[in-house]
Short mmCIF file of N, CA and C in Angstrom, two decimals:
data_model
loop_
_atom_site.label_atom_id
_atom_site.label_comp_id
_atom_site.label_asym_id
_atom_site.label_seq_id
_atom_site.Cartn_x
_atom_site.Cartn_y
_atom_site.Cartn_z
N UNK A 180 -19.38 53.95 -10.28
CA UNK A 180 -19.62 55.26 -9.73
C UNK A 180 -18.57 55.54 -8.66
N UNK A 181 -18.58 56.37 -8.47
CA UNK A 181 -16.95 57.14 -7.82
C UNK A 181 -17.45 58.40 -7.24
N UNK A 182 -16.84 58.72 -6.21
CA UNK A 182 -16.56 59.96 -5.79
C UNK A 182 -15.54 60.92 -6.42
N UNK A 183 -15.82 62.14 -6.22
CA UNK A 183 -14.27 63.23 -6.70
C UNK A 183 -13.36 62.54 -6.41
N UNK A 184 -13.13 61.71 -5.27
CA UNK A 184 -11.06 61.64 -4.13
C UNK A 184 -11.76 60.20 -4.96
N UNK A 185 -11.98 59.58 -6.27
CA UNK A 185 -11.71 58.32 -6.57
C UNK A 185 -11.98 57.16 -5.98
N UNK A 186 -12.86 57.70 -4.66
CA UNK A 186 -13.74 56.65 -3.83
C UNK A 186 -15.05 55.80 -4.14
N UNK A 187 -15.41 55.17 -4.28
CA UNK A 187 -16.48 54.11 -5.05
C UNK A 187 -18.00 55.18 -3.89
N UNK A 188 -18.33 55.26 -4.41
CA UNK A 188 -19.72 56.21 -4.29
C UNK A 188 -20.64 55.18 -2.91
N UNK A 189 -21.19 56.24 -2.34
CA UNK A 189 -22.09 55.25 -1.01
C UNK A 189 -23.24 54.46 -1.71
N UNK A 190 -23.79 53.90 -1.00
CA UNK A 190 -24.97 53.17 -1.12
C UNK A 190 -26.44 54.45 -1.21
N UNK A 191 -26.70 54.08 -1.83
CA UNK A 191 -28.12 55.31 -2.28
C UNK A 191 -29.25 55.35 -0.48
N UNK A 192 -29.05 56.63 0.15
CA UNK A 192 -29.77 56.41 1.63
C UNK A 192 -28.25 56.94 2.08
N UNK A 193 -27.38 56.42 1.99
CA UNK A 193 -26.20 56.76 2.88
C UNK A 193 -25.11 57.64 2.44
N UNK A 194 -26.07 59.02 1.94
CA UNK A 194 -25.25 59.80 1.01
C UNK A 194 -24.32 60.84 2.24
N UNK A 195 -23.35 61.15 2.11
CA UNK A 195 -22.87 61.99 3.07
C UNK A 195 -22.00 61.08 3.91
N UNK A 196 -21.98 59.50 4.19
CA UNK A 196 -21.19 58.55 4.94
C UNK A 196 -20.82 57.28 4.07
N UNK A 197 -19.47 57.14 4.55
CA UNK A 197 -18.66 56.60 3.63
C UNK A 197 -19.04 54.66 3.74
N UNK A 198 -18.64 54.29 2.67
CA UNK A 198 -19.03 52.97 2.51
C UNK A 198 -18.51 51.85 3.67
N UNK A 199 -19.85 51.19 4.05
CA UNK A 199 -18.96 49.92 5.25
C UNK A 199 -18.20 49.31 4.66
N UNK A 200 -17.00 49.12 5.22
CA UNK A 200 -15.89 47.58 4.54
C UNK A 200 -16.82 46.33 4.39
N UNK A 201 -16.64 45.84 3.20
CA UNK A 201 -17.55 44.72 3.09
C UNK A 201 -16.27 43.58 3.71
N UNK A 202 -17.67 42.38 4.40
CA UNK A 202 -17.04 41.06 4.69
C UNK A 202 -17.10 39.75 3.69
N UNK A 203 -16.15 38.84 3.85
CA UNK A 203 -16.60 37.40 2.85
C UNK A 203 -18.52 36.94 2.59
N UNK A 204 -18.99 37.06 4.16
CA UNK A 204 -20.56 36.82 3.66
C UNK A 204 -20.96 37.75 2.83
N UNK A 205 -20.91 39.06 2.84
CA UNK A 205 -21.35 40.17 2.07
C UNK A 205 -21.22 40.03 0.43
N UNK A 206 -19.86 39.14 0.22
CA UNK A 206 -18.94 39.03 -1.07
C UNK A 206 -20.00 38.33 -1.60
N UNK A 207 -19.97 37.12 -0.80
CA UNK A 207 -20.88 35.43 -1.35
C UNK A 207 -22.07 36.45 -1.88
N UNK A 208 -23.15 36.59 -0.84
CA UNK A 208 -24.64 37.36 -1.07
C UNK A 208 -23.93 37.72 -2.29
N UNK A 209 -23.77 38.89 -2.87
CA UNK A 209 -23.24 39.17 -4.06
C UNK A 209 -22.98 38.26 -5.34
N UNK A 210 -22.06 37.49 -5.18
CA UNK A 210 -21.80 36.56 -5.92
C UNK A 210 -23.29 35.91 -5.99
N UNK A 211 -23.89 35.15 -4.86
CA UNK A 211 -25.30 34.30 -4.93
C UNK A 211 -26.20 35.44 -6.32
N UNK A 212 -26.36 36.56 -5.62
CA UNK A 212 -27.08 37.47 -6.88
C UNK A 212 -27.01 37.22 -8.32
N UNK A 213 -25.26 37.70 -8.49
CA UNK A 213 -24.93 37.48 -9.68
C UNK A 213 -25.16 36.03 -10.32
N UNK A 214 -24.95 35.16 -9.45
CA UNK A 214 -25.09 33.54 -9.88
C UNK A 214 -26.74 33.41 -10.61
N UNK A 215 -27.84 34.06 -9.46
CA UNK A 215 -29.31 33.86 -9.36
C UNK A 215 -29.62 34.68 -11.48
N UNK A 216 -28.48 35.79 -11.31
CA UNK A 216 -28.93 36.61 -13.02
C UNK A 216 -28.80 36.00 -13.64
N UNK A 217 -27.11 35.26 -13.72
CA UNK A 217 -27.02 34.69 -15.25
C UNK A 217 -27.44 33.48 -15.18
N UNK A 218 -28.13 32.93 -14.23
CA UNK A 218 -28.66 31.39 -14.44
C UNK A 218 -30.06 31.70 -14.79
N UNK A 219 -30.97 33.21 -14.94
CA UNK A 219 -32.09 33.31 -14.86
C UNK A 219 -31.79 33.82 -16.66
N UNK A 220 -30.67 33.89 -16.72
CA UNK A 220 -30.31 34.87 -18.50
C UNK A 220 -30.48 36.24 -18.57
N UNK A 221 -30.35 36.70 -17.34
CA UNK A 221 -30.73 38.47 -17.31
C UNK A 221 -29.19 38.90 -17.29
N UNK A 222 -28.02 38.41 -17.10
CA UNK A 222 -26.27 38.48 -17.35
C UNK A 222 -25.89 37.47 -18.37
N UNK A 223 -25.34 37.90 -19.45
CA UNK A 223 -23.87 37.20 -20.82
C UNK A 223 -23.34 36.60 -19.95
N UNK A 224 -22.53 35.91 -20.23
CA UNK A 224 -21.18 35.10 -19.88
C UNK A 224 -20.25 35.92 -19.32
N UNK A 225 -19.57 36.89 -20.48
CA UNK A 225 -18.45 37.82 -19.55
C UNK A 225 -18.90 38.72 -19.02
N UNK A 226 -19.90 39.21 -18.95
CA UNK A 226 -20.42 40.40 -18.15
C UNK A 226 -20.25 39.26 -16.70
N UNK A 227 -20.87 37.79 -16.47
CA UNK A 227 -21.21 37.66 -15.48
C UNK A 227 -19.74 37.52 -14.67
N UNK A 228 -18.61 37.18 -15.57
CA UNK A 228 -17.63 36.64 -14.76
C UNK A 228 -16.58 38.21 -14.91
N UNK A 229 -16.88 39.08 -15.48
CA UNK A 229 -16.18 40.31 -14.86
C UNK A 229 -16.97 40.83 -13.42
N UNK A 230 -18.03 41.01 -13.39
CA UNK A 230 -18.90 41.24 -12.52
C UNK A 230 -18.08 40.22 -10.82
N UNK A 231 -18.23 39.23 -11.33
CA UNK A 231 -17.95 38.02 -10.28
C UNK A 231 -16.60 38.32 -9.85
N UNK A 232 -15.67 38.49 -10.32
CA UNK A 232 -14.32 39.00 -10.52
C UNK A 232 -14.46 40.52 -9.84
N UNK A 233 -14.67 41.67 -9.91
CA UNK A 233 -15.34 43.14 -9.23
C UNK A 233 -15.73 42.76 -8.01
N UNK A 234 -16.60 41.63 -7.48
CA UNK A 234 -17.18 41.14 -6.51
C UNK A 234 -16.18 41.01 -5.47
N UNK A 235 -15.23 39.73 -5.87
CA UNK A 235 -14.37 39.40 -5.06
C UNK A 235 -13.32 40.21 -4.51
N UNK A 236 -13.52 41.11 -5.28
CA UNK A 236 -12.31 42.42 -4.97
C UNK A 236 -12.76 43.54 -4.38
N UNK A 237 -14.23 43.62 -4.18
CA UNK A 237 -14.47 44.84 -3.75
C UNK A 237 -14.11 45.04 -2.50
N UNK A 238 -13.92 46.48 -1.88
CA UNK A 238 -13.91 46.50 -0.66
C UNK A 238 -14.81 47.30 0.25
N UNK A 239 -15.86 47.71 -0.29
CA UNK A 239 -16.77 48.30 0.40
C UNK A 239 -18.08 47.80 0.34
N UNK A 240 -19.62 47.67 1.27
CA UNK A 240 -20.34 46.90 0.39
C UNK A 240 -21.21 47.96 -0.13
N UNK A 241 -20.78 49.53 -0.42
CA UNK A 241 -21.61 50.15 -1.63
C UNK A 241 -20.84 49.72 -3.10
N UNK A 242 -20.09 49.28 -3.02
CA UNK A 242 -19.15 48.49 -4.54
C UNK A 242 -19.97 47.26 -4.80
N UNK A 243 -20.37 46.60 -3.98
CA UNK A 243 -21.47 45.23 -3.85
C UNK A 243 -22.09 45.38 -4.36
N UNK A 244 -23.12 46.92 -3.94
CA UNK A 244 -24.18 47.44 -4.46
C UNK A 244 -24.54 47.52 -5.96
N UNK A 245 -23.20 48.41 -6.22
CA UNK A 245 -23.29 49.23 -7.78
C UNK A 245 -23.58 47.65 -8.39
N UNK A 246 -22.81 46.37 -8.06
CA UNK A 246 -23.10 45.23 -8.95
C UNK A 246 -24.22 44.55 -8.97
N UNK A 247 -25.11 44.84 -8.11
CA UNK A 247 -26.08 43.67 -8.11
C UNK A 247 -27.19 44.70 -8.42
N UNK A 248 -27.02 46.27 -8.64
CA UNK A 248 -28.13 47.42 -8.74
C UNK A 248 -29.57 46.93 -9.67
N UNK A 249 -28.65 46.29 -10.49
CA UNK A 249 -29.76 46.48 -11.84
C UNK A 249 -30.44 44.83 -11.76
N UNK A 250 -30.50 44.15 -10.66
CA UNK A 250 -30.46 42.66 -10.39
C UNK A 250 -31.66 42.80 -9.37
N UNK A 251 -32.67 42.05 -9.84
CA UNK A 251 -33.78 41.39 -8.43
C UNK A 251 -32.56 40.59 -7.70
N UNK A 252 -32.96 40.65 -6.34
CA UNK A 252 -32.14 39.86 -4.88
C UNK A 252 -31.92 38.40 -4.81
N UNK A 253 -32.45 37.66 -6.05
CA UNK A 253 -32.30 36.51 -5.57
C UNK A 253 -33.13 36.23 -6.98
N UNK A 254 -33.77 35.22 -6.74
CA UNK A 254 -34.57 34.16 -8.48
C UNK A 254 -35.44 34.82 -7.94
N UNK A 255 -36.22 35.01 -9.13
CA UNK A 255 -37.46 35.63 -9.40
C UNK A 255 -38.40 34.22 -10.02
N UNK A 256 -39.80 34.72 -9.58
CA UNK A 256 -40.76 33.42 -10.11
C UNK A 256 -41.15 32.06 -9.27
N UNK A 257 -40.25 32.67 -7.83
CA UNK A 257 -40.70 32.15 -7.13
C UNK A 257 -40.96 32.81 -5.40
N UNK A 258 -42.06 32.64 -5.14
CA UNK A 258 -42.49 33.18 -3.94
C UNK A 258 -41.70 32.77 -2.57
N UNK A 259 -41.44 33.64 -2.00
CA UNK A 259 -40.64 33.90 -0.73
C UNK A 259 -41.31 33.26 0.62
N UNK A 260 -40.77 32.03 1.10
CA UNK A 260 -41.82 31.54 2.31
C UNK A 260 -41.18 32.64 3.10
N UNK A 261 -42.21 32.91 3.94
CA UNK A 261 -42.04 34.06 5.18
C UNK A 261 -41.01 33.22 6.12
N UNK A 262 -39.64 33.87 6.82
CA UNK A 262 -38.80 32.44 7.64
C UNK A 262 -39.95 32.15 8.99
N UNK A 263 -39.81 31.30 9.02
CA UNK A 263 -40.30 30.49 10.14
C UNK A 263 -39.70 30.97 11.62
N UNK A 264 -40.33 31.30 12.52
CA UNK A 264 -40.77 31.59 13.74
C UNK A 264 -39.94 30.19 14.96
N UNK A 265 -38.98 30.24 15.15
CA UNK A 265 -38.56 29.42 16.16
C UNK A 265 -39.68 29.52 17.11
N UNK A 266 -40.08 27.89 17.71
CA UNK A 266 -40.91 28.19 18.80
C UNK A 266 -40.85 28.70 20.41
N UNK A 267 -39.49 29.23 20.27
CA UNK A 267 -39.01 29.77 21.84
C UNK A 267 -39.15 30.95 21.54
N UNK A 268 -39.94 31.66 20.52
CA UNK A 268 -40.09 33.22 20.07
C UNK A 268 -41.89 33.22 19.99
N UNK A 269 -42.53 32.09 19.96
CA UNK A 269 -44.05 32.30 19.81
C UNK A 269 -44.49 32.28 20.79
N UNK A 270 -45.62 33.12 20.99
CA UNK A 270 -46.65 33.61 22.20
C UNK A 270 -46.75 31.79 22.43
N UNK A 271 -46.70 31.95 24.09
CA UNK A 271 -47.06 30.51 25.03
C UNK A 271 -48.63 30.93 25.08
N UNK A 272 -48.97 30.14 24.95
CA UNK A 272 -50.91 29.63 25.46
C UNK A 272 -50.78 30.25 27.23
N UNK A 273 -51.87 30.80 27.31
CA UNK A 273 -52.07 30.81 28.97
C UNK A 273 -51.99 29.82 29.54
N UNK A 274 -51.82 30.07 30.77
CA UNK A 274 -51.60 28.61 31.75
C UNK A 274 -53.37 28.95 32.82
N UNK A 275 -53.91 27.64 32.50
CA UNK A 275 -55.17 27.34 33.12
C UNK A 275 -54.85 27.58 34.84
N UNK A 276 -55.66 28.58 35.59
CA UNK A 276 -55.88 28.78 36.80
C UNK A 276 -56.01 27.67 37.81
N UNK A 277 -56.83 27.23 37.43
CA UNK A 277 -57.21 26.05 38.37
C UNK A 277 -56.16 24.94 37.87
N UNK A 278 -55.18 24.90 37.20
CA UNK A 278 -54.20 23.78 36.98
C UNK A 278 -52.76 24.51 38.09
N UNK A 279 -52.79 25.38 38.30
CA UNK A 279 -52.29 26.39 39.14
C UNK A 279 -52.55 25.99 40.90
N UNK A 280 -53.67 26.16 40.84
CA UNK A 280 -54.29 26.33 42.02
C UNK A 280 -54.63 24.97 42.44
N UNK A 281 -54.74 23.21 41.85
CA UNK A 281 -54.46 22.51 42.53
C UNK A 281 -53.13 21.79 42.85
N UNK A 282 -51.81 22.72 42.05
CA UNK A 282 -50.50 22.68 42.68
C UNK A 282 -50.31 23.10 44.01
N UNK A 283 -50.61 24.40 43.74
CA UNK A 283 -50.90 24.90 45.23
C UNK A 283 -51.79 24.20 46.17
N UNK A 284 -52.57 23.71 46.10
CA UNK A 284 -53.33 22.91 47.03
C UNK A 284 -52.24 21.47 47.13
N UNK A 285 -52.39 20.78 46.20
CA UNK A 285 -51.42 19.69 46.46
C UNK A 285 -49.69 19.89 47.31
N UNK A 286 -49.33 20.83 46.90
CA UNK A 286 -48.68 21.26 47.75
C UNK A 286 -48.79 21.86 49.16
N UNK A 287 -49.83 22.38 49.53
CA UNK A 287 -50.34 22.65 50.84
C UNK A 287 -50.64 21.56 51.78
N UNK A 288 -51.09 20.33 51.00
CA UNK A 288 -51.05 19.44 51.46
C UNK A 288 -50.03 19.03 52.80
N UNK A 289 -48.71 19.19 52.43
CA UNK A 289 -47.55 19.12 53.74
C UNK A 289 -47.92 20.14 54.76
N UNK A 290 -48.26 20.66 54.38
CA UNK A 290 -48.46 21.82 55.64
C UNK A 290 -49.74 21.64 56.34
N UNK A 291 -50.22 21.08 55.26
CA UNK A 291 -51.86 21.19 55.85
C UNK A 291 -52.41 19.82 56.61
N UNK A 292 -51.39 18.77 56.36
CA UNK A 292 -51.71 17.31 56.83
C UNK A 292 -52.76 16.76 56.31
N UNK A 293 -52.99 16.96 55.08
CA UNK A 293 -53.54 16.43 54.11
C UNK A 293 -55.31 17.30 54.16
N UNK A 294 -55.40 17.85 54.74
CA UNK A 294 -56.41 19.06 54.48
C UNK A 294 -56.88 19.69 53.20
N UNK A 295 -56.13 19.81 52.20
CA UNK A 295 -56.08 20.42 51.35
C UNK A 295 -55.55 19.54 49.77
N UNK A 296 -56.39 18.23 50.67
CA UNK A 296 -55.93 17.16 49.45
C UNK A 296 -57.34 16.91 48.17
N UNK A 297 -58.49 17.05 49.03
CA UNK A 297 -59.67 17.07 48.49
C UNK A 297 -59.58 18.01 47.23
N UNK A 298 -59.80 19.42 47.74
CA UNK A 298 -59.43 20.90 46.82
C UNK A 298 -58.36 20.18 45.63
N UNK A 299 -57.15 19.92 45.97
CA UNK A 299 -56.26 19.48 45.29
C UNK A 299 -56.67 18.15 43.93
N UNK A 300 -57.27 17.34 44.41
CA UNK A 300 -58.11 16.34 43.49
C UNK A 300 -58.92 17.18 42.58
N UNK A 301 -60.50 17.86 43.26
CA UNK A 301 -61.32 18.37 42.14
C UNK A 301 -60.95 19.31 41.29
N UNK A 302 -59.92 20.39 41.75
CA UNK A 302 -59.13 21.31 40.79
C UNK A 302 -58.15 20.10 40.41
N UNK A 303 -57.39 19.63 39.84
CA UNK A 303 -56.83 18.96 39.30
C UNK A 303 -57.87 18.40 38.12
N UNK A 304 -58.76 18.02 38.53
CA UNK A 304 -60.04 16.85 37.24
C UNK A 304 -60.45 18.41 36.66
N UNK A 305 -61.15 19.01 36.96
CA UNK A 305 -61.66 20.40 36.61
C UNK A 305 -60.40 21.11 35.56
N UNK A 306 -59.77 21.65 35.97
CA UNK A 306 -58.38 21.74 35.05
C UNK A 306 -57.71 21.04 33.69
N UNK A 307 -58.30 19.58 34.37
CA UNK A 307 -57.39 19.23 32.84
C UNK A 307 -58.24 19.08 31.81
N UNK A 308 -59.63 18.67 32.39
CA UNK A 308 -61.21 18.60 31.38
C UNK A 308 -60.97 19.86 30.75
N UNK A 309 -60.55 21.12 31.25
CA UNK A 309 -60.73 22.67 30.36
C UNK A 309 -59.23 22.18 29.81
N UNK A 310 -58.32 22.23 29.91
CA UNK A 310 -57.06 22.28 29.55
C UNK A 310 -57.18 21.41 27.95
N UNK A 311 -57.97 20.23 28.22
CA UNK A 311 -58.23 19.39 26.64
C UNK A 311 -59.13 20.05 26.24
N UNK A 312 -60.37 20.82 26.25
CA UNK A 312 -61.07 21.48 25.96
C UNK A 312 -60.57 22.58 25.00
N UNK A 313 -59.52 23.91 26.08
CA UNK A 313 -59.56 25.08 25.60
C UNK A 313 -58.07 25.35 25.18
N UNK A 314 -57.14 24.10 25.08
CA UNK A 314 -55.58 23.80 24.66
C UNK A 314 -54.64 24.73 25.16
N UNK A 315 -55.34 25.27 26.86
CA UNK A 315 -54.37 25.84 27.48
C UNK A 315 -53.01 25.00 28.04
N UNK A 316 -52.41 26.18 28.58
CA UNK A 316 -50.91 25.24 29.10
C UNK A 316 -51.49 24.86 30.82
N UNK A 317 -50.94 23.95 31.25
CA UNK A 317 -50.65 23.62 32.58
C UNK A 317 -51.33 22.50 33.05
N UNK A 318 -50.93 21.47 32.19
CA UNK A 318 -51.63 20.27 32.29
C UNK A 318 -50.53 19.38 33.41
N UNK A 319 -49.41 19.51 33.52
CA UNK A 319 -48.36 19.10 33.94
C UNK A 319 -48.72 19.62 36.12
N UNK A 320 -49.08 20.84 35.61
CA UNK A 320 -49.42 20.81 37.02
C UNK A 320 -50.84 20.60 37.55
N UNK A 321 -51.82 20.57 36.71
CA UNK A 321 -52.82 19.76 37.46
C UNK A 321 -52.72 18.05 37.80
N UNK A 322 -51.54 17.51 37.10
CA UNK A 322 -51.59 16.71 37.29
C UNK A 322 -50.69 16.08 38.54
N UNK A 323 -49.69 16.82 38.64
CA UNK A 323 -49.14 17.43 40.23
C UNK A 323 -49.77 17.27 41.25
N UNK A 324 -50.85 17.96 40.96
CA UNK A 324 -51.69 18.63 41.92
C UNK A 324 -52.73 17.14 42.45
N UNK A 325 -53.28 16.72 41.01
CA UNK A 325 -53.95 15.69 41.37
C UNK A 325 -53.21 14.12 42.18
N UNK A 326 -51.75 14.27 41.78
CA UNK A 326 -50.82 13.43 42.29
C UNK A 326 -50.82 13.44 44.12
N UNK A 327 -50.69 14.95 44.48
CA UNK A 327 -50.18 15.00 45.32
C UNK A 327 -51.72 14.84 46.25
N UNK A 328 -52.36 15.07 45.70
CA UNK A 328 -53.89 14.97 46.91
C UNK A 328 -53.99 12.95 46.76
N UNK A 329 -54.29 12.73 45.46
CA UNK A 329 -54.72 11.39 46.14
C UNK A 329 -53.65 10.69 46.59
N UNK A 330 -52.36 11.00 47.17
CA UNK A 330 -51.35 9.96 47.98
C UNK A 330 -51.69 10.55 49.32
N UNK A 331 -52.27 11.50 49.69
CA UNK A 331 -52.15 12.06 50.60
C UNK A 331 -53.72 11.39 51.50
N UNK A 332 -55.32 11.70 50.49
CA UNK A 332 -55.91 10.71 50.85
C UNK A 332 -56.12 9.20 50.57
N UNK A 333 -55.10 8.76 49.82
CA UNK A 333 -54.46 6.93 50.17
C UNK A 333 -53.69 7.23 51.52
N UNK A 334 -52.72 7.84 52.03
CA UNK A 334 -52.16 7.74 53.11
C UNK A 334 -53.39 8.03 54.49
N UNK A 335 -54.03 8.86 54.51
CA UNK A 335 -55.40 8.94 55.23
C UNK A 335 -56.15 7.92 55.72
N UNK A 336 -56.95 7.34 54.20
CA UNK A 336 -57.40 6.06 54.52
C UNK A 336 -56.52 4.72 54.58
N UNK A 337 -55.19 4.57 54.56
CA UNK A 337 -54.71 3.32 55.08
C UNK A 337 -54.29 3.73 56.55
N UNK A 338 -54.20 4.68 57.01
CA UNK A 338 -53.86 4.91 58.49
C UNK A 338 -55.72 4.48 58.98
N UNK A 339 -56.33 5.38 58.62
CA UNK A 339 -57.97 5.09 58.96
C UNK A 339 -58.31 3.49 59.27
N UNK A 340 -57.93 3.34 58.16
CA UNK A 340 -57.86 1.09 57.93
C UNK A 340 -57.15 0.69 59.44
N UNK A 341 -55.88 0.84 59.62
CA UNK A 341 -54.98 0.78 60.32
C UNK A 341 -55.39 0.81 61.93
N UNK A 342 -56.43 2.01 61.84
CA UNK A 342 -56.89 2.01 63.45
C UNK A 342 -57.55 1.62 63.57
N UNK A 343 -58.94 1.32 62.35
CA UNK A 343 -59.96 0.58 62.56
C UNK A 343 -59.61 -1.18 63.20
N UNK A 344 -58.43 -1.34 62.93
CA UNK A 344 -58.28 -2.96 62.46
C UNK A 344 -57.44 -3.17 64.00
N UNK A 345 -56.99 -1.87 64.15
CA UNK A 345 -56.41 -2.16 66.06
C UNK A 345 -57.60 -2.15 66.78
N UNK A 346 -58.81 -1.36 66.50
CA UNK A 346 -59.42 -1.43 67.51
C UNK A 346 -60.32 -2.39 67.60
N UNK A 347 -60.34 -3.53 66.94
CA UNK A 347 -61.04 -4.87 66.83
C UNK A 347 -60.50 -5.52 67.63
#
């Protein structure tokens, strides 16, 4: 198919604008098509290798088109897995509150001189019991959290030890 000025005709949708320059991937896809027909027996022999030959030469990819028109996209007869979902593109799980909130406590801890080490322990145990439970995220920081409270009451009670044992 052709235009009047001897131009290879647009792609059907893109009537009125002229054909994109096709690239080498564009060529291959093409070729893959033609390969997928005559290995399925829906293309002869020389039909497939004039075709294949048209391919490599075309220069637009509505010329691509006109060849693969009368062609399913690929083998037929077999079902299309949906592509797979990289996992830096899938919804993250919520992050558990209280796995949150005994970071923050365990961390308050410095400020707080160990005040805020207790809080920091039971949100930490509380947190990760739901976290295996309800397969939220933020197990990493309750465990932070629980880190940072019991060094804080081990440091407590060995000072506690410490004065008890001077004042004997």
């Amino acid at each position: 198919m052709t235009s009047p000025w001897g131009q290879p005709a647009p792609w059907p949708g893109q009537q009125g604008q002229p054909s994109m320059l096709a690239g080498h991937s564009d060529r291959e896809r093409a070729v893959d098509v033609l390969r997928a027909g005559f290995a399925e027996g829906r293309l002869q022999q020389d039909e497939y290798e004039r075709r294949v030959e048209r391919a490599y030469q075309a220069r637009t990819v509505g010329e691509l088109g006109l060849l693969v028109a009368d062609l399913p996209q690929g083998p037929s007869g077999f079902p299309q897995a949906p592509p797979a979902v990289p996992h830096t593109f899938m919804a993250a799980p919520p992050t558990n509150g209280k796995a949150t909130a005994a970071l923050v406590c365990g961390i308050a801890t410095f400020f707080t001189f160990g005040a805020s080490a207790l809080p920091a322990v039971v949100l930490g145990h509380i947190a990760r019991s739901e976290i295996r439970r309800s397969h939220e995220s933020g197990d990493g920081q309750a465990v932070a959290g629980l880190a940072l409270g019991w060094l804080w009451i081990a440091g407590w009670s060995l000072l506690l030890l410490l004065v008890v044992a001077a004042a004997k």
